[in-house]
Amino acid sequence: MNKKDKIIQVRKLYKIYDMGEEKVYALRNIHLNVFRGEICCIFGPSGSGKSTLLNQLAGLEKPSRGGVKICGEIISKMDENELAAFRQKHSGFIFQSYDLLQHLNALENVALPLEFAGVERSIRQKRAKEMLKRVGLAKRLKHYPRQMSGGQQQRVGIARAFVNRPEVIFADEPTGNLDSKSTKEVMEMMVDFVHEYNQTLILVTHDQEMAAYADHIVTLSDGSIIKEEWKEKEEIYEEKF
């Protein structure tokens, strides 16, 4: 991993909610660098601001102050149409609740990002089949979500997130609904894909065992970063945008 290749930069980021006469600071003065090829874990207890920070990084919410820069573009200044196009090109998502479309089978769910990207049908079908094979579901192509276990549904979610080779994958408590065996399998799959394709994984969790998979752990409390840890200690270069 090249520590000078910053794929995500966050500067002076605040998220403030107006609750009547009271202001609630969900995020306070966040400064953060995430590097290409890195597995970055946003860690902390419930209510610490983890999901709010993920939403900011993914462009799902606008900051109250400050900025987020991803792949060289300041997403915090984009409108909704620009953000949708940016996410389609650069991002993949894995959710705790799987978020598969119930009326589509596994193959159709995985092929969906390729369809949105304008990839022709024969190519997207081939690539979706390859990804489902990679996650151990070659015999489940025509199965619908209701016909699969939680672990199998999350494998479909992983295949869908990675099929278009996005530069950044966002995973919000991706194993929260899984047993320990499925959790280990799912995490190892994600780590293998990230390393193979030199992608960046942003992982939100409150689970210390999950955090152990990360190269970079960002610990939040009350909306602030209280600790950052790296497996490999290297100098981190700051730059303005």
Short mmCIF file of C-alpha atoms in Angstrom, two decimals:
data_model
loop_
_atom_site.label_atom_id
_atom_site.label_comp_id
_atom_site.label_asym_id
_atom_site.label_seq_id
_atom_site.Cartn_x
_atom_site.Cartn_y
_atom_site.Cartn_z
CA MET A 1 0.00 0.00 0.00
CA ASN A 2 1.31 3.45 -0.95
CA LYS A 3 0.85 5.73 2.03
CA LYS A 4 1.20 8.82 -0.20
CA ASP A 5 -1.78 7.82 -2.37
CA LYS A 6 -4.68 9.30 -0.42
CA ILE A 7 -7.99 8.16 -1.89
CA ILE A 8 -10.14 9.82 0.82
CA GLN A 9 -9.41 13.10 2.61
CA VAL A 10 -11.64 14.64 5.26
CA ARG A 11 -10.98 18.12 6.64
CA LYS A 12 -12.67 20.05 9.49
CA LEU A 13 -15.84 17.98 9.10
CA TYR A 14 -18.88 18.72 11.28
CA LYS A 15 -22.39 17.29 11.18
CA ILE A 16 -24.84 19.21 13.36
CA TYR A 17 -28.54 18.49 13.74
CA ASP A 18 -31.02 21.11 14.92
CA MET A 19 -33.31 19.56 17.56
CA GLY A 20 -35.60 22.44 18.37
CA GLU A 21 -33.60 24.90 20.43
CA GLU A 22 -30.78 22.42 20.89
CA LYS A 23 -27.95 21.60 18.47
CA VAL A 24 -26.67 18.01 18.44
CA TYR A 25 -23.10 17.53 17.23
CA ALA A 26 -23.01 14.11 15.52
CA LEU A 27 -19.49 14.77 14.18
CA ARG A 28 -16.94 17.26 15.51
CA ASN A 29 -13.92 18.55 13.58
CA ILE A 30 -13.03 15.27 11.81
CA HIS A 31 -9.67 15.15 10.02
CA LEU A 32 -8.91 11.89 8.26
CA ASN A 33 -6.79 10.37 5.48
CA VAL A 34 -7.55 6.96 3.98
CA PHE A 35 -5.13 5.41 1.49
CA ARG A 36 -5.64 3.35 -1.63
CA GLY A 37 -5.62 -0.38 -0.89
CA GLU A 38 -6.27 0.19 2.81
CA ILE A 39 -8.85 -1.51 5.01
CA CYS A 40 -10.01 1.29 7.29
CA CYS A 41 -12.24 0.45 10.23
CA ILE A 42 -14.45 3.13 11.78
CA PHE A 43 -14.81 1.74 15.27
CA GLY A 44 -16.79 2.68 18.34
CA PRO A 45 -19.90 1.98 20.41
CA SER A 46 -23.46 2.68 19.34
CA GLY A 47 -24.07 6.43 19.15
CA SER A 48 -20.42 7.34 18.65
CA GLY A 49 -20.98 8.74 15.12
CA LYS A 50 -19.76 5.75 13.06
CA SER A 51 -22.68 5.54 10.65
CA THR A 52 -22.89 9.32 10.37
CA LEU A 53 -19.25 9.45 9.31
CA LEU A 54 -19.80 6.62 6.83
CA ASN A 55 -22.73 8.53 5.34
CA GLN A 56 -20.52 11.59 4.94
CA LEU A 57 -17.75 9.59 3.24
CA ALA A 58 -20.26 7.92 0.93
CA GLY A 59 -21.94 11.22 0.04
CA LEU A 60 -25.27 10.09 1.49
CA GLU A 61 -25.50 13.17 3.72
CA LYS A 62 -24.18 16.71 3.37
CA PRO A 63 -21.79 18.04 6.04
CA SER A 64 -22.70 21.04 8.15
CA ARG A 65 -19.14 22.31 7.79
CA GLY A 66 -15.94 21.03 6.25
CA GLY A 67 -15.31 18.82 3.24
CA VAL A 68 -14.81 15.29 1.92
CA LYS A 69 -12.59 14.56 -1.06
CA ILE A 70 -12.62 11.15 -2.75
CA CYS A 71 -10.67 10.08 -5.84
CA GLY A 72 -9.58 13.69 -6.31
CA GLU A 73 -13.12 15.13 -6.27
CA ILE A 74 -14.77 17.14 -3.49
CA ILE A 75 -18.02 15.22 -3.08
CA SER A 76 -19.34 17.50 -0.34
CA LYS A 77 -19.88 20.19 -3.02
CA MET A 78 -21.72 17.93 -5.47
CA ASP A 79 -25.47 18.03 -6.11
CA GLU A 80 -27.59 14.85 -5.97
CA ASN A 81 -27.22 14.02 -9.67
CA GLU A 82 -23.45 14.47 -9.54
CA LEU A 83 -23.26 12.33 -6.40
CA ALA A 84 -25.32 9.55 -7.96
CA ALA A 85 -23.03 9.46 -10.99
CA PHE A 86 -19.94 9.56 -8.77
CA ARG A 87 -21.13 6.68 -6.57
CA GLN A 88 -22.03 4.59 -9.59
CA LYS A 89 -18.50 5.00 -10.95
CA HIS A 90 -16.39 4.86 -7.79
CA SER A 91 -18.30 3.20 -4.90
CA GLY A 92 -19.75 -0.10 -3.78
CA PHE A 93 -21.93 -0.75 -0.71
CA ILE A 94 -22.43 -3.72 1.63
CA PHE A 95 -25.19 -3.46 4.24
CA GLN A 96 -25.99 -5.26 7.48
CA SER A 97 -29.51 -6.03 6.22
CA TYR A 98 -28.15 -7.19 2.81
CA ASP A 99 -30.52 -4.83 0.90
CA LEU A 100 -31.06 -7.27 -1.96
CA LEU A 101 -34.03 -6.69 -4.26
CA GLN A 102 -36.50 -9.40 -3.32
CA HIS A 103 -38.02 -9.74 -6.78
CA LEU A 104 -34.62 -10.38 -8.40
CA ASN A 105 -32.62 -13.60 -8.17
CA ALA A 106 -28.96 -13.72 -7.13
CA LEU A 107 -27.64 -13.30 -10.67
CA GLU A 108 -29.92 -10.33 -11.37
CA ASN A 109 -29.03 -8.64 -8.06
CA VAL A 110 -25.30 -8.92 -8.75
CA ALA A 111 -25.64 -7.75 -12.36
CA LEU A 112 -27.59 -4.63 -11.35
CA PRO A 113 -24.61 -2.23 -10.92
CA LEU A 114 -23.33 -3.27 -14.34
CA GLU A 115 -26.76 -2.58 -15.85
CA PHE A 116 -26.74 0.91 -14.34
CA ALA A 117 -23.25 1.41 -15.78
CA GLY A 118 -24.51 0.59 -19.27
CA VAL A 119 -22.67 -2.73 -19.66
CA GLU A 120 -24.30 -4.92 -22.29
CA ARG A 121 -26.35 -7.86 -21.07
CA SER A 122 -24.09 -10.73 -22.15
CA ILE A 123 -21.06 -9.18 -20.45
CA ARG A 124 -22.84 -8.31 -17.23
CA GLN A 125 -24.33 -11.80 -17.00
CA LYS A 126 -20.88 -13.34 -17.46
CA ARG A 127 -19.26 -11.09 -14.86
CA ALA A 128 -22.09 -11.61 -12.36
CA LYS A 129 -21.78 -15.40 -12.76
CA GLU A 130 -18.02 -15.18 -12.21
CA MET A 131 -18.47 -13.16 -9.02
CA LEU A 132 -21.11 -15.51 -7.63
CA LYS A 133 -18.78 -18.41 -8.34
CA ARG A 134 -16.00 -16.57 -6.48
CA VAL A 135 -18.21 -16.25 -3.39
CA GLY A 136 -19.25 -19.90 -3.50
CA LEU A 137 -22.75 -19.49 -4.94
CA ALA A 138 -22.36 -20.98 -8.42
CA LYS A 139 -25.35 -23.26 -7.72
CA ARG A 140 -27.54 -20.44 -6.41
CA LEU A 141 -27.70 -18.17 -9.47
CA LYS A 142 -31.46 -18.44 -9.88
CA HIS A 143 -32.32 -18.41 -6.18
CA TYR A 144 -34.22 -15.46 -4.73
CA PRO A 145 -33.22 -13.83 -1.41
CA ARG A 146 -36.07 -15.57 0.44
CA GLN A 147 -34.58 -18.92 -0.65
CA MET A 148 -31.14 -18.20 0.85
CA SER A 149 -29.67 -18.06 4.35
CA GLY A 150 -28.35 -14.81 5.82
CA GLY A 151 -24.77 -15.81 5.04
CA GLN A 152 -25.68 -16.60 1.44
CA GLN A 153 -27.52 -13.31 1.04
CA GLN A 154 -24.51 -11.41 2.32
CA ARG A 155 -22.29 -13.26 -0.17
CA VAL A 156 -24.62 -12.01 -2.91
CA GLY A 157 -24.25 -8.52 -1.42
CA ILE A 158 -20.46 -8.83 -1.55
CA ALA A 159 -20.53 -10.04 -5.14
CA ARG A 160 -22.78 -7.10 -6.07
CA ALA A 161 -20.50 -4.58 -4.33
CA PHE A 162 -17.34 -5.83 -6.02
CA VAL A 163 -18.64 -6.78 -9.49
CA ASN A 164 -17.96 -3.36 -11.01
CA ARG A 165 -14.47 -3.09 -9.41
CA PRO A 166 -15.21 0.21 -7.60
CA GLU A 167 -12.31 2.03 -6.00
CA VAL A 168 -13.99 2.31 -2.58
CA ILE A 169 -16.27 -0.20 -0.81
CA PHE A 170 -18.39 0.98 2.13
CA ALA A 171 -19.50 -1.75 4.54
CA ASP A 172 -21.83 -0.81 7.41
CA GLU A 173 -21.83 -3.56 10.08
CA PRO A 174 -21.76 -6.15 7.25
CA THR A 175 -21.73 -9.16 9.58
CA GLY A 176 -24.14 -7.83 12.22
CA ASN A 177 -26.82 -10.39 11.33
CA LEU A 178 -24.49 -13.37 10.83
CA ASP A 179 -23.23 -16.19 13.02
CA SER A 180 -19.51 -16.48 13.85
CA LYS A 181 -18.74 -18.96 11.04
CA SER A 182 -20.44 -16.82 8.38
CA THR A 183 -18.80 -13.69 9.81
CA LYS A 184 -15.33 -15.16 9.33
CA GLU A 185 -16.13 -16.32 5.80
CA VAL A 186 -17.60 -12.96 4.79
CA MET A 187 -14.70 -10.95 6.20
CA GLU A 188 -12.09 -13.16 4.55
CA MET A 189 -13.86 -12.80 1.19
CA MET A 190 -13.93 -9.01 1.45
CA VAL A 191 -10.28 -8.82 2.50
CA ASP A 192 -9.22 -11.10 -0.36
CA PHE A 193 -11.08 -9.02 -2.96
CA VAL A 194 -9.73 -5.73 -1.60
CA HIS A 195 -6.17 -7.01 -1.79
CA GLU A 196 -6.62 -8.60 -5.21
CA TYR A 197 -8.11 -5.50 -6.84
CA ASN A 198 -6.17 -2.88 -4.79
CA GLN A 199 -9.43 -1.40 -3.53
CA THR A 200 -10.15 0.55 -0.37
CA LEU A 201 -12.58 -0.82 2.21
CA ILE A 202 -14.30 1.42 4.76
CA LEU A 203 -15.68 -0.88 7.45
CA VAL A 204 -18.01 0.32 10.23
CA THR A 205 -18.23 -1.91 13.29
CA HIS A 206 -18.46 -1.99 17.06
CA ASP A 207 -16.91 -5.50 17.11
CA GLN A 208 -13.25 -5.73 18.15
CA GLU A 209 -12.81 -9.00 16.24
CA MET A 210 -13.96 -7.33 13.03
CA ALA A 211 -11.64 -4.39 13.63
CA ALA A 212 -8.71 -6.83 13.76
CA TYR A 213 -8.99 -7.27 9.96
CA ALA A 214 -8.19 -3.59 9.40
CA ASP A 215 -4.93 -1.88 8.45
CA HIS A 216 -6.14 1.40 9.95
CA ILE A 217 -8.52 1.74 12.91
CA VAL A 218 -10.28 5.05 13.56
CA THR A 219 -11.97 5.07 16.97
CA LEU A 220 -14.85 7.49 17.53
CA SER A 221 -16.50 8.71 20.72
CA ASP A 222 -19.24 11.36 20.87
CA GLY A 223 -18.61 12.31 17.24
CA SER A 224 -14.87 12.87 17.60
CA ILE A 225 -11.85 10.79 16.63
CA ILE A 226 -10.18 9.83 19.90
CA LYS A 227 -7.59 7.40 18.50
CA GLU A 228 -6.04 6.25 15.21
CA GLU A 229 -3.96 3.09 14.86
CA TRP A 230 -2.09 1.57 11.91
CA LYS A 231 -0.70 -1.94 11.55
CA GLU A 232 2.25 -0.49 9.68
CA LYS A 233 3.58 2.72 11.18
CA GLU A 234 4.42 5.11 8.36
CA GLU A 235 4.58 8.86 8.08
CA ILE A 236 1.28 10.35 6.96
CA TYR A 237 1.46 13.37 4.69
CA GLU A 238 -1.11 16.14 5.08
CA GLU A 239 -2.24 18.25 2.16
CA LYS A 240 -4.90 20.90 1.72
CA PHE A 241 -7.75 20.87 -0.73
#
